[in-house]
PDB file of C-alpha atoms in Angstrom:
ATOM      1  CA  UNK S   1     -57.613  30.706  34.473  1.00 49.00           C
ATOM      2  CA  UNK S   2     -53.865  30.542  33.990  1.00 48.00           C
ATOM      3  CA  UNK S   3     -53.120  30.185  29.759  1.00 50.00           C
ATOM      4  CA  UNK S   4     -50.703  27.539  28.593  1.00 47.00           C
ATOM      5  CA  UNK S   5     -47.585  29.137  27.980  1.00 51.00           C
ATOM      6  CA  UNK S   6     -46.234  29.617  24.394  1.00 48.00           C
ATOM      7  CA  UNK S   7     -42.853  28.432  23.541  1.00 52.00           C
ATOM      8  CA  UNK S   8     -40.512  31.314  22.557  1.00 59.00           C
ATOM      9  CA  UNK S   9     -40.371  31.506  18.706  1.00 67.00           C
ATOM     10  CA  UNK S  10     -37.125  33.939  18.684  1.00 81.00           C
ATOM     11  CA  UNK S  11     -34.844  31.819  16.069  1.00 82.00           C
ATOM     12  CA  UNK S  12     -31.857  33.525  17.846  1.00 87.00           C
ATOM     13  CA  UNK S  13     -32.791  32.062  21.276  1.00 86.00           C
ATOM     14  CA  UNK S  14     -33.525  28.647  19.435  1.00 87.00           C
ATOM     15  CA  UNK S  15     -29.728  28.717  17.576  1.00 88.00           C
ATOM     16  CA  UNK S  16     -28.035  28.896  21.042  1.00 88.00           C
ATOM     17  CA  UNK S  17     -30.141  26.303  22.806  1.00 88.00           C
ATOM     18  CA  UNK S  18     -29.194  24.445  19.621  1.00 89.00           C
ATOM     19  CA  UNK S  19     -25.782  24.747  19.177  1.00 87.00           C
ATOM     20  CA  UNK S  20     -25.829  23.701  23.352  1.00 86.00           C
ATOM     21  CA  UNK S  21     -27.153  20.366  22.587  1.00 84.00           C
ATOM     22  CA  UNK S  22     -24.529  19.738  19.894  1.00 82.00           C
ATOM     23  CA  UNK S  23     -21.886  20.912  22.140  1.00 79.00           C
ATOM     24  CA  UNK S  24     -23.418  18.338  24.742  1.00 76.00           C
ATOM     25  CA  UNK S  25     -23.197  15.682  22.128  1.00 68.00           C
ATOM     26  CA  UNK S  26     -27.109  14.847  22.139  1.00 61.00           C
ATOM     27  CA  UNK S  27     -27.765  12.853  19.121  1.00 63.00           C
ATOM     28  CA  UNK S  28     -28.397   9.337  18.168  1.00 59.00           C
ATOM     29  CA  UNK S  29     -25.404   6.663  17.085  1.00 55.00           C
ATOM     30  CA  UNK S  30     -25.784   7.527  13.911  1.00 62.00           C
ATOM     31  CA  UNK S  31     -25.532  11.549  14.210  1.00 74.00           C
ATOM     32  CA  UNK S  32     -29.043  11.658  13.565  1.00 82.00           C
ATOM     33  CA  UNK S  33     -30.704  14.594  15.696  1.00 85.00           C
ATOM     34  CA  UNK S  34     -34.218  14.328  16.903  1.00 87.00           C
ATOM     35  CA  UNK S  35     -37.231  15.403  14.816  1.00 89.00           C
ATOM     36  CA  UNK S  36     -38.013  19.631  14.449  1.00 91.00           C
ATOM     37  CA  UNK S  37     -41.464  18.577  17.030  1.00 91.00           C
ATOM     38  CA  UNK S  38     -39.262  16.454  19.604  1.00 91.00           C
ATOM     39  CA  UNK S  39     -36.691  19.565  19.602  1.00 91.00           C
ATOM     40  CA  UNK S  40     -39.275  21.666  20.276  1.00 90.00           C
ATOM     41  CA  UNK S  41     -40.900  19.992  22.890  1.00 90.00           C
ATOM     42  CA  UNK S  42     -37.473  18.782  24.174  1.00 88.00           C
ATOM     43  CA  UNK S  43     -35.919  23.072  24.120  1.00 87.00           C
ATOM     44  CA  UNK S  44     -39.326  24.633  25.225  1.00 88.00           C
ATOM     45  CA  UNK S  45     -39.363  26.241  21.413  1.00 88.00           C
ATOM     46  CA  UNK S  46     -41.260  26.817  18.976  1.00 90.00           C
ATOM     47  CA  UNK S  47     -41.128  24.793  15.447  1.00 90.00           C
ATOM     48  CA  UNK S  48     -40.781  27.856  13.626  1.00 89.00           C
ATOM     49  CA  UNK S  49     -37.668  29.163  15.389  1.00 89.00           C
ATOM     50  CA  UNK S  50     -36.358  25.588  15.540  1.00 91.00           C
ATOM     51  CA  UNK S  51     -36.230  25.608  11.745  1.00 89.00           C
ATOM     52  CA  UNK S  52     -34.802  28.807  10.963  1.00 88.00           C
ATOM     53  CA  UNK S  53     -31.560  27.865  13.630  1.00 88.00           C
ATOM     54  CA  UNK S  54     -31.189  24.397  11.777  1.00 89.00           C
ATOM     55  CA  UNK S  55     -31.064  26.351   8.770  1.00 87.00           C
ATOM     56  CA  UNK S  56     -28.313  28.147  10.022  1.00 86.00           C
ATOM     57  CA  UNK S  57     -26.912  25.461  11.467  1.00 86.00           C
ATOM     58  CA  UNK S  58     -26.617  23.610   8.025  1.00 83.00           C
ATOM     59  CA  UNK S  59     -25.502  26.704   5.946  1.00 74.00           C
ATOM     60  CA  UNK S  60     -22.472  26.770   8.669  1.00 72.00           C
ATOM     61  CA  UNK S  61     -22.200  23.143   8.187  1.00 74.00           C
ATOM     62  CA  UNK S  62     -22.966  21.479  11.296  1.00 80.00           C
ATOM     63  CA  UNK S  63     -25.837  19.572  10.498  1.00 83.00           C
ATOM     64  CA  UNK S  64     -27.353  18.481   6.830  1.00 83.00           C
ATOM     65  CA  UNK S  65     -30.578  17.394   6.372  1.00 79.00           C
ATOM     66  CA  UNK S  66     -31.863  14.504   3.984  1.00 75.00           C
ATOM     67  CA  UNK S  67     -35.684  14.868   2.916  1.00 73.00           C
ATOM     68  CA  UNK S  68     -37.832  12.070   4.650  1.00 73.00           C
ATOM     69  CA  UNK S  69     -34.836  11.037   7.395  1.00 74.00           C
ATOM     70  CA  UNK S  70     -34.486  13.730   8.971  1.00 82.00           C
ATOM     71  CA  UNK S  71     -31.800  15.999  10.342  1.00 84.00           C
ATOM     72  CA  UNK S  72     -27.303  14.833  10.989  1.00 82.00           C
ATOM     73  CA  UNK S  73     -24.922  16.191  12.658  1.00 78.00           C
ATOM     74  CA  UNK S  74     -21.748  17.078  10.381  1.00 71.00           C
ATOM     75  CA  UNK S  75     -21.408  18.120   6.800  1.00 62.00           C
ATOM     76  CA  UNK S  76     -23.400  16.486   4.424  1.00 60.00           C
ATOM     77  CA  UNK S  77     -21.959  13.263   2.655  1.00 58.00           C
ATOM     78  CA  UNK S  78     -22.655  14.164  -0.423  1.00 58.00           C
ATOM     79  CA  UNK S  79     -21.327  17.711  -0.661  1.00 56.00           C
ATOM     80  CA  UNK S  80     -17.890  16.236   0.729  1.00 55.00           C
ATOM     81  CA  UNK S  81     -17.474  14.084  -1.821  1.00 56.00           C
ATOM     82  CA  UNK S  82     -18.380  16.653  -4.321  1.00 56.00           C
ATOM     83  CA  UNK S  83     -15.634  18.662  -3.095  1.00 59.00           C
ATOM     84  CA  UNK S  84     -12.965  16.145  -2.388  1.00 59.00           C
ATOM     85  CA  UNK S  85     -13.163  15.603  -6.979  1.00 59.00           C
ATOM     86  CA  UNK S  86     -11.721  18.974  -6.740  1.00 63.00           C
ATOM     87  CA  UNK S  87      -9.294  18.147  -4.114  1.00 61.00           C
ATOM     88  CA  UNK S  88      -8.159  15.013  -5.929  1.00 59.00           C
ATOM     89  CA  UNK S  89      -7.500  16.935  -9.182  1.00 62.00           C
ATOM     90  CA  UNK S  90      -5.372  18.906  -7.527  1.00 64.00           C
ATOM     91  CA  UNK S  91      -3.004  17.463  -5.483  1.00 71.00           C
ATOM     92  CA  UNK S  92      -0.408  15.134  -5.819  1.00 74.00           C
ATOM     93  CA  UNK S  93       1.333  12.014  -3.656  1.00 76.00           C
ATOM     94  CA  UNK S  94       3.417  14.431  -1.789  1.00 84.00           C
ATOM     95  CA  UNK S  95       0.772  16.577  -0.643  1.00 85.00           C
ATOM     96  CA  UNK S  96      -1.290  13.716   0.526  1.00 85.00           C
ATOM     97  CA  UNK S  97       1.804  12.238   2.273  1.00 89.00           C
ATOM     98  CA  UNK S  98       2.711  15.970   3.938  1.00 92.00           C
ATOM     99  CA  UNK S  99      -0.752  15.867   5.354  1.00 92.00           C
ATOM    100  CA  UNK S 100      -0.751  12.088   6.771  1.00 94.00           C
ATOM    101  CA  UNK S 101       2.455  12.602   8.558  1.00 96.00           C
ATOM    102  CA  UNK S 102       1.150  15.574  10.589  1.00 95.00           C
ATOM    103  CA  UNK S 103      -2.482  13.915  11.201  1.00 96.00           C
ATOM    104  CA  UNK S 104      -2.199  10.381  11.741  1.00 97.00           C
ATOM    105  CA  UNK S 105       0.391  10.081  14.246  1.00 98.00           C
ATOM    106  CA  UNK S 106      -2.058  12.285  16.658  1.00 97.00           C
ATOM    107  CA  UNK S 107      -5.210   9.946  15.749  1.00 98.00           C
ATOM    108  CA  UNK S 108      -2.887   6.876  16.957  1.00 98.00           C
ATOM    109  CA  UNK S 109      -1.579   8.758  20.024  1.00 98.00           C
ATOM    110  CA  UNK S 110      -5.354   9.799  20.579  1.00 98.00           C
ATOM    111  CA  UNK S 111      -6.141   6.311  19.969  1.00 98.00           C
ATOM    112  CA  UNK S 112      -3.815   4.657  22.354  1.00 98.00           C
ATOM    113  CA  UNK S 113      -5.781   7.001  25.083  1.00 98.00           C
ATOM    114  CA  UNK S 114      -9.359   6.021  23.726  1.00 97.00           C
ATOM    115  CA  UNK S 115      -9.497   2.793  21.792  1.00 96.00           C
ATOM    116  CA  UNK S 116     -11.770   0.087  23.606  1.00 94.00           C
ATOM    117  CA  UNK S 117     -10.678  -3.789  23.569  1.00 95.00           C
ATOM    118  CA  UNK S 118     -13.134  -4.519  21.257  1.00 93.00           C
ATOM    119  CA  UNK S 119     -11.580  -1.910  18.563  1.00 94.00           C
ATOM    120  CA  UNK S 120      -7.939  -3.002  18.875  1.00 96.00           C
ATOM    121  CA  UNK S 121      -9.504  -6.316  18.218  1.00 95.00           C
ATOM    122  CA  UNK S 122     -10.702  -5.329  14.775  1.00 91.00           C
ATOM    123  CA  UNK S 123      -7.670  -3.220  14.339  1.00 95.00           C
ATOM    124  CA  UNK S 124      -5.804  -6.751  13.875  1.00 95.00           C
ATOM    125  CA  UNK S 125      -8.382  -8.531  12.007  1.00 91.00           C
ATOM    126  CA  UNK S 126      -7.710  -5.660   9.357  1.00 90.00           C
ATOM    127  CA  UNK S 127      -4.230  -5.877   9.205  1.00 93.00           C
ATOM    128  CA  UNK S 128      -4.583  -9.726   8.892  1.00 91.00           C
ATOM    129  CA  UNK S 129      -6.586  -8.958   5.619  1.00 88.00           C
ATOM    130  CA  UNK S 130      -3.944  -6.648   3.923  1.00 86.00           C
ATOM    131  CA  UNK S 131      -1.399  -9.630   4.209  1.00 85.00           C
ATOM    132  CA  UNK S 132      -4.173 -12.056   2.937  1.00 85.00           C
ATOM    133  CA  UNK S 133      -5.533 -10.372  -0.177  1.00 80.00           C
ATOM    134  CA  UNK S 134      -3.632 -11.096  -3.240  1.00 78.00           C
ATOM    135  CA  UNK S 135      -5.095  -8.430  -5.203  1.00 76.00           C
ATOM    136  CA  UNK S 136      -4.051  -4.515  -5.171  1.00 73.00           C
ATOM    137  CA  UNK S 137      -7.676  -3.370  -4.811  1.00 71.00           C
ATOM    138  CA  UNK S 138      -8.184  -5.362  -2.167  1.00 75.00           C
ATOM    139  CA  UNK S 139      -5.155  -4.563   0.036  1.00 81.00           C
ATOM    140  CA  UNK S 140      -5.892  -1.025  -0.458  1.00 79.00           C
ATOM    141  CA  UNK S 141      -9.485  -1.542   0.246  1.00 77.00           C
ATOM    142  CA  UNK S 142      -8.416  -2.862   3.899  1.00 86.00           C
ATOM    143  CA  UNK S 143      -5.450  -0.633   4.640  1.00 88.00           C
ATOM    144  CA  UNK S 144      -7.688   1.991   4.241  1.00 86.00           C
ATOM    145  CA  UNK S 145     -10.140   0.434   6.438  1.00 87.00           C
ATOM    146  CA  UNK S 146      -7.560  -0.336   8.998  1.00 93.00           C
ATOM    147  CA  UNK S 147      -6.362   3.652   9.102  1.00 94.00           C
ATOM    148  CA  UNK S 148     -10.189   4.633   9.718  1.00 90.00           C
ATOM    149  CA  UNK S 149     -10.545   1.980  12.508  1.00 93.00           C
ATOM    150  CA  UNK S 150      -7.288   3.817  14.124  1.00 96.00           C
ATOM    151  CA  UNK S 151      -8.703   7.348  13.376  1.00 94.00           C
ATOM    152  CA  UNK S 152     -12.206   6.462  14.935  1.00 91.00           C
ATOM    153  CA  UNK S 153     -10.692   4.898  17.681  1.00 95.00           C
ATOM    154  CA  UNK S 154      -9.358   8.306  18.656  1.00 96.00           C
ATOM    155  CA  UNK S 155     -12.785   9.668  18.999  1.00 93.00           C
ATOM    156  CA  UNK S 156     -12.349  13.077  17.467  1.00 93.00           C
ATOM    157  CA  UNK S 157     -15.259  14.379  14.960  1.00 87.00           C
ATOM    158  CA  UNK S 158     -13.174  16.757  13.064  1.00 87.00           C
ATOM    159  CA  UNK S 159     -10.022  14.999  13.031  1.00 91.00           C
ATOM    160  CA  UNK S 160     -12.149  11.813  11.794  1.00 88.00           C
ATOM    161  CA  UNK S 161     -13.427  13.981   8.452  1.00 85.00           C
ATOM    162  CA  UNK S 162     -10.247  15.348   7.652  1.00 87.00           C
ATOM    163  CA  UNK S 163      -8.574  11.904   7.858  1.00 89.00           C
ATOM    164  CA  UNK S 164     -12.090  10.995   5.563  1.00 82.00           C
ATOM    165  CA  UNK S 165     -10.468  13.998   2.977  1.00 81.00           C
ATOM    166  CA  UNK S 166      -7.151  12.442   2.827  1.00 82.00           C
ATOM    167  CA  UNK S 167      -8.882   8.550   2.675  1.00 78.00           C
ATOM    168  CA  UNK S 168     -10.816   9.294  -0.406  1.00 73.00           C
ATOM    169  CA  UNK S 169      -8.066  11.085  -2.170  1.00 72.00           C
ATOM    170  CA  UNK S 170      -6.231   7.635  -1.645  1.00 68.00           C
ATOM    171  CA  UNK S 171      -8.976   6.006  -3.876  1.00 64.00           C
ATOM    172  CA  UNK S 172      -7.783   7.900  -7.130  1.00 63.00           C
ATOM    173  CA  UNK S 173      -6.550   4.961  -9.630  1.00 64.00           C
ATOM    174  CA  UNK S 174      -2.899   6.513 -10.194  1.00 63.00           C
ATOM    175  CA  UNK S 175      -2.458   6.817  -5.913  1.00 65.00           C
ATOM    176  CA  UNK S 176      -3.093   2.974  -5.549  1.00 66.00           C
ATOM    177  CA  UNK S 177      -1.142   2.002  -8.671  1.00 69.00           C
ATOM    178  CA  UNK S 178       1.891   3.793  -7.105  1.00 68.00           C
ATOM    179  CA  UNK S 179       1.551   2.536  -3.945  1.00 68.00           C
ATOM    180  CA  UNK S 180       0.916  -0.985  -5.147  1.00 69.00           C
ATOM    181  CA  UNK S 181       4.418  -0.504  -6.629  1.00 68.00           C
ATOM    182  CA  UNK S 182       5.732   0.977  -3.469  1.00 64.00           C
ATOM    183  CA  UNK S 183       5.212  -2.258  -1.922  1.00 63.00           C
ATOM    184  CA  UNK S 184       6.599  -4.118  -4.358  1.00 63.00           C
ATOM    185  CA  UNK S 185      10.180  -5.832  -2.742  1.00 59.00           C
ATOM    186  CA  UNK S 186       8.935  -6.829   0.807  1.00 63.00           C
ATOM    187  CA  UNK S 187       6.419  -3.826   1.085  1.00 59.00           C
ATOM    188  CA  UNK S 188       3.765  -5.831   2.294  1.00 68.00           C
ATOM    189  CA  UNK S 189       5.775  -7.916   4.876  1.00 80.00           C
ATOM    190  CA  UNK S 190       7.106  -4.758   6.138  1.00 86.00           C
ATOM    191  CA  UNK S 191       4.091  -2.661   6.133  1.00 85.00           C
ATOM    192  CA  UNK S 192       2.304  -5.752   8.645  1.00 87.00           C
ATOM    193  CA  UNK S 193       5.370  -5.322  11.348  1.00 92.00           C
ATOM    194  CA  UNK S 194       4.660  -1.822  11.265  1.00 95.00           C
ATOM    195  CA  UNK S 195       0.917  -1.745  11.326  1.00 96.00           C
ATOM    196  CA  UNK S 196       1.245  -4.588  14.411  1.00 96.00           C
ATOM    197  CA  UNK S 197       3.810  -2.806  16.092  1.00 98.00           C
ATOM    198  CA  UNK S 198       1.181   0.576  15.503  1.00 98.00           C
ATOM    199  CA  UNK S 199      -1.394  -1.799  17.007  1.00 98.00           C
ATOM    200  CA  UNK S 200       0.166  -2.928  19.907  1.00 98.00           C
ATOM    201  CA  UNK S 201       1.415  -0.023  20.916  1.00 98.00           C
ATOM    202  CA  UNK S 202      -2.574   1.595  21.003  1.00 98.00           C
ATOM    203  CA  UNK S 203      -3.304  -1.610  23.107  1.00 98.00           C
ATOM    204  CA  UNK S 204      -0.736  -1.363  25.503  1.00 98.00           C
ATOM    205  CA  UNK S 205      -2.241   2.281  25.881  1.00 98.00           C
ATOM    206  CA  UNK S 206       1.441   4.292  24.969  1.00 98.00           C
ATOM    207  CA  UNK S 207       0.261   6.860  23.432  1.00 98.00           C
ATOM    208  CA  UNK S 208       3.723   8.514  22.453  1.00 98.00           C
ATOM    209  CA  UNK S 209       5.302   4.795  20.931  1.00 98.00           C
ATOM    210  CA  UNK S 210       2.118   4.365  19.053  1.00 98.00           C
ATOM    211  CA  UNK S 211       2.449   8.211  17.175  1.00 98.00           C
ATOM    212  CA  UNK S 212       6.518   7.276  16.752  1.00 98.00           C
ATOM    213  CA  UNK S 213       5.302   3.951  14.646  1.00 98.00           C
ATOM    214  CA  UNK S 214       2.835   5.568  13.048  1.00 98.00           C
ATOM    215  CA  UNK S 215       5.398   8.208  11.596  1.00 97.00           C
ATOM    216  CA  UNK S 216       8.121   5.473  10.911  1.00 97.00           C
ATOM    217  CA  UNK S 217       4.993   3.664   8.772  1.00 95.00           C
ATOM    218  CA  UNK S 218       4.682   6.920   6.955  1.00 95.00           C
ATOM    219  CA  UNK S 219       7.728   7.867   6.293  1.00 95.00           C
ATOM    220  CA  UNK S 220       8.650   4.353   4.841  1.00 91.00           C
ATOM    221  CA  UNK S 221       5.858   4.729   2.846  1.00 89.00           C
ATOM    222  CA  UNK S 222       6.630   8.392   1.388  1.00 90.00           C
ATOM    223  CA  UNK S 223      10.619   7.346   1.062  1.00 89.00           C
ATOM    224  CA  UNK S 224       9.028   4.299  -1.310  1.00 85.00           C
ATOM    225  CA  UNK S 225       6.387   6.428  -3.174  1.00 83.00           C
ATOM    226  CA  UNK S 226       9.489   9.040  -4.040  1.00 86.00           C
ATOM    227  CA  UNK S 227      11.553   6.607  -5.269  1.00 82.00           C
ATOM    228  CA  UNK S 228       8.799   4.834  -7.646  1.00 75.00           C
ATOM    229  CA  UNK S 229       7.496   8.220  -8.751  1.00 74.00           C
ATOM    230  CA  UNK S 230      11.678   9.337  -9.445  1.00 75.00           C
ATOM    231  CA  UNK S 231      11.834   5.994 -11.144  1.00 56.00           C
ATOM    232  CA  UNK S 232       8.698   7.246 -13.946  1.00 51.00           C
ATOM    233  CA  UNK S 233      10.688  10.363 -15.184  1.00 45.00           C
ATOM    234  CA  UNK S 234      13.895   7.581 -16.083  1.00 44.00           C
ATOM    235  CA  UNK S 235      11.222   6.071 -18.253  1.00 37.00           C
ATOM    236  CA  UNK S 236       9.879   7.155 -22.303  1.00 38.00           C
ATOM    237  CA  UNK S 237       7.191   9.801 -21.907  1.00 38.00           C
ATOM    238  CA  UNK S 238       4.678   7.551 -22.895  1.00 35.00           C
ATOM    239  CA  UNK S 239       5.659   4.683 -20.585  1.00 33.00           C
ATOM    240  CA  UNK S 240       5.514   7.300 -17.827  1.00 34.00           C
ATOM    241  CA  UNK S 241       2.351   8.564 -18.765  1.00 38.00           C
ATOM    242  CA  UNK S 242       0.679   4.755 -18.655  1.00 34.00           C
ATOM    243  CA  UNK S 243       2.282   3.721 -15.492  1.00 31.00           C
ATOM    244  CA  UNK S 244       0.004   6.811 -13.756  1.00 31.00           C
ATOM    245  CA  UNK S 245      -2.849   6.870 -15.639  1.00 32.00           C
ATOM    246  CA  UNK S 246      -5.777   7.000 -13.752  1.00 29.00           C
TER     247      UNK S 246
END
């Protein structure tokens, strides 16, 4: 009488066959990767050696795992945002505006290729909200959201958490202030053409106009936030120090 066969427990054998099905992109809509039984029934392995490769798999930071929901792909939520508090502390406008000039106008040429109908949709129902708030928070609550539709749209994991980085260092009190005064003077009116012209440029699928007017967006921005932040050190120390306190 043949035996039933046991599945290999070698944890090395299990990290490969792993790191394959991430590679192939096997996961639920929300990252989440099937249970340590299903990927052991699913990879022929056994539960022992499954565990030990997502171990490995977390400490490199491809997958973190919440007790009682199971197992995601990507770095864990909570240990990002734990490090962006020391990212935030510090850096400074400039540095946040060197790093959005070299990253966003790839997601929006990326997006241009990739964005569905559906997406470009929402991408103007955001920008119709910036205009239509009347209240800083607000407007930089949905020109955030309106730069994450555009990097999503470009369908690229690790571009999408370093633009998540950068989007979260925007939330600091003393960035928004600044760049509430930025658009002081016609900011906002200007900062719609652009983000339409961004926009329409992803729907018309022109992938090289749509980085262009993502850069002019930026740079308009950075030329403003330099001359409000040149403006503070014209001002008494402590009128400096309120207009940036966070």
């Amino acid at each position: 009488m043949v035996q039933p066969q046991t599945p290999p427990d070698n944890a090395n054998y299990a990290l490969e066959k792993l790191r394959d099905l991430l590679r192939r992109g096997t996961t639920g809509a929300d990252g989440k990767l099937p249970t340590e039984r299903a990927l052991s029934e699913m990879l022929g392995i056994g539960r022992r050696a499954v565990r030990q490769a997502l171990e490995v798999l977390e400490a490199e930071g491809e997958v973190w795992r919440r007790q009682g929901s199971g197992t995601f792909l990507g770095q864990n939520p909570g240990a990002l945002s734990n490090d962006v508090g020391a990212i935030v502390a510090g850096t400074d406008f400039m540095e946040i505006m060197e790093v959005r000039l070299r990253i966003e106008p790839q997601l929006a040429q990326l997006a241009a290729l990739r964005a569905k109908p559906a997406e470009v949709t929402r991408m103007h129902e955001l920008a119709q909200k910036i205009t239509k708030s009347d209240d800083a928070d607000a407007r930089e609550l949905w020109d955030g959201a309106l730069h994450r539709q555009i990097a999503q749209s470009a369908r690229n994991q690790l571009f999408l958490t370093v633009f998540d980085v950068i989007n979260h260092v925007r939330q600091n009190e003393a960035w928004q202030k600044i760049r509430e005064r930025a658009r002081s003077n016609n900011g906002v009116t200007i900062a719609y053409a652009q983000h339409e012209d961004i926009i329409d440029a992803i729907a018309k699928r022109d992938p090289a106009r749509a980085g262009e007017a993502m850069r002019q967006h930026l740079l308009m921005l950075q030329e403003r936030l330099i001359r409000e932040t040149s403006l503070d050190h014209d001002l008494p120390p402590s009128a400096g120090d309120e207009a940036l306190a966070s």
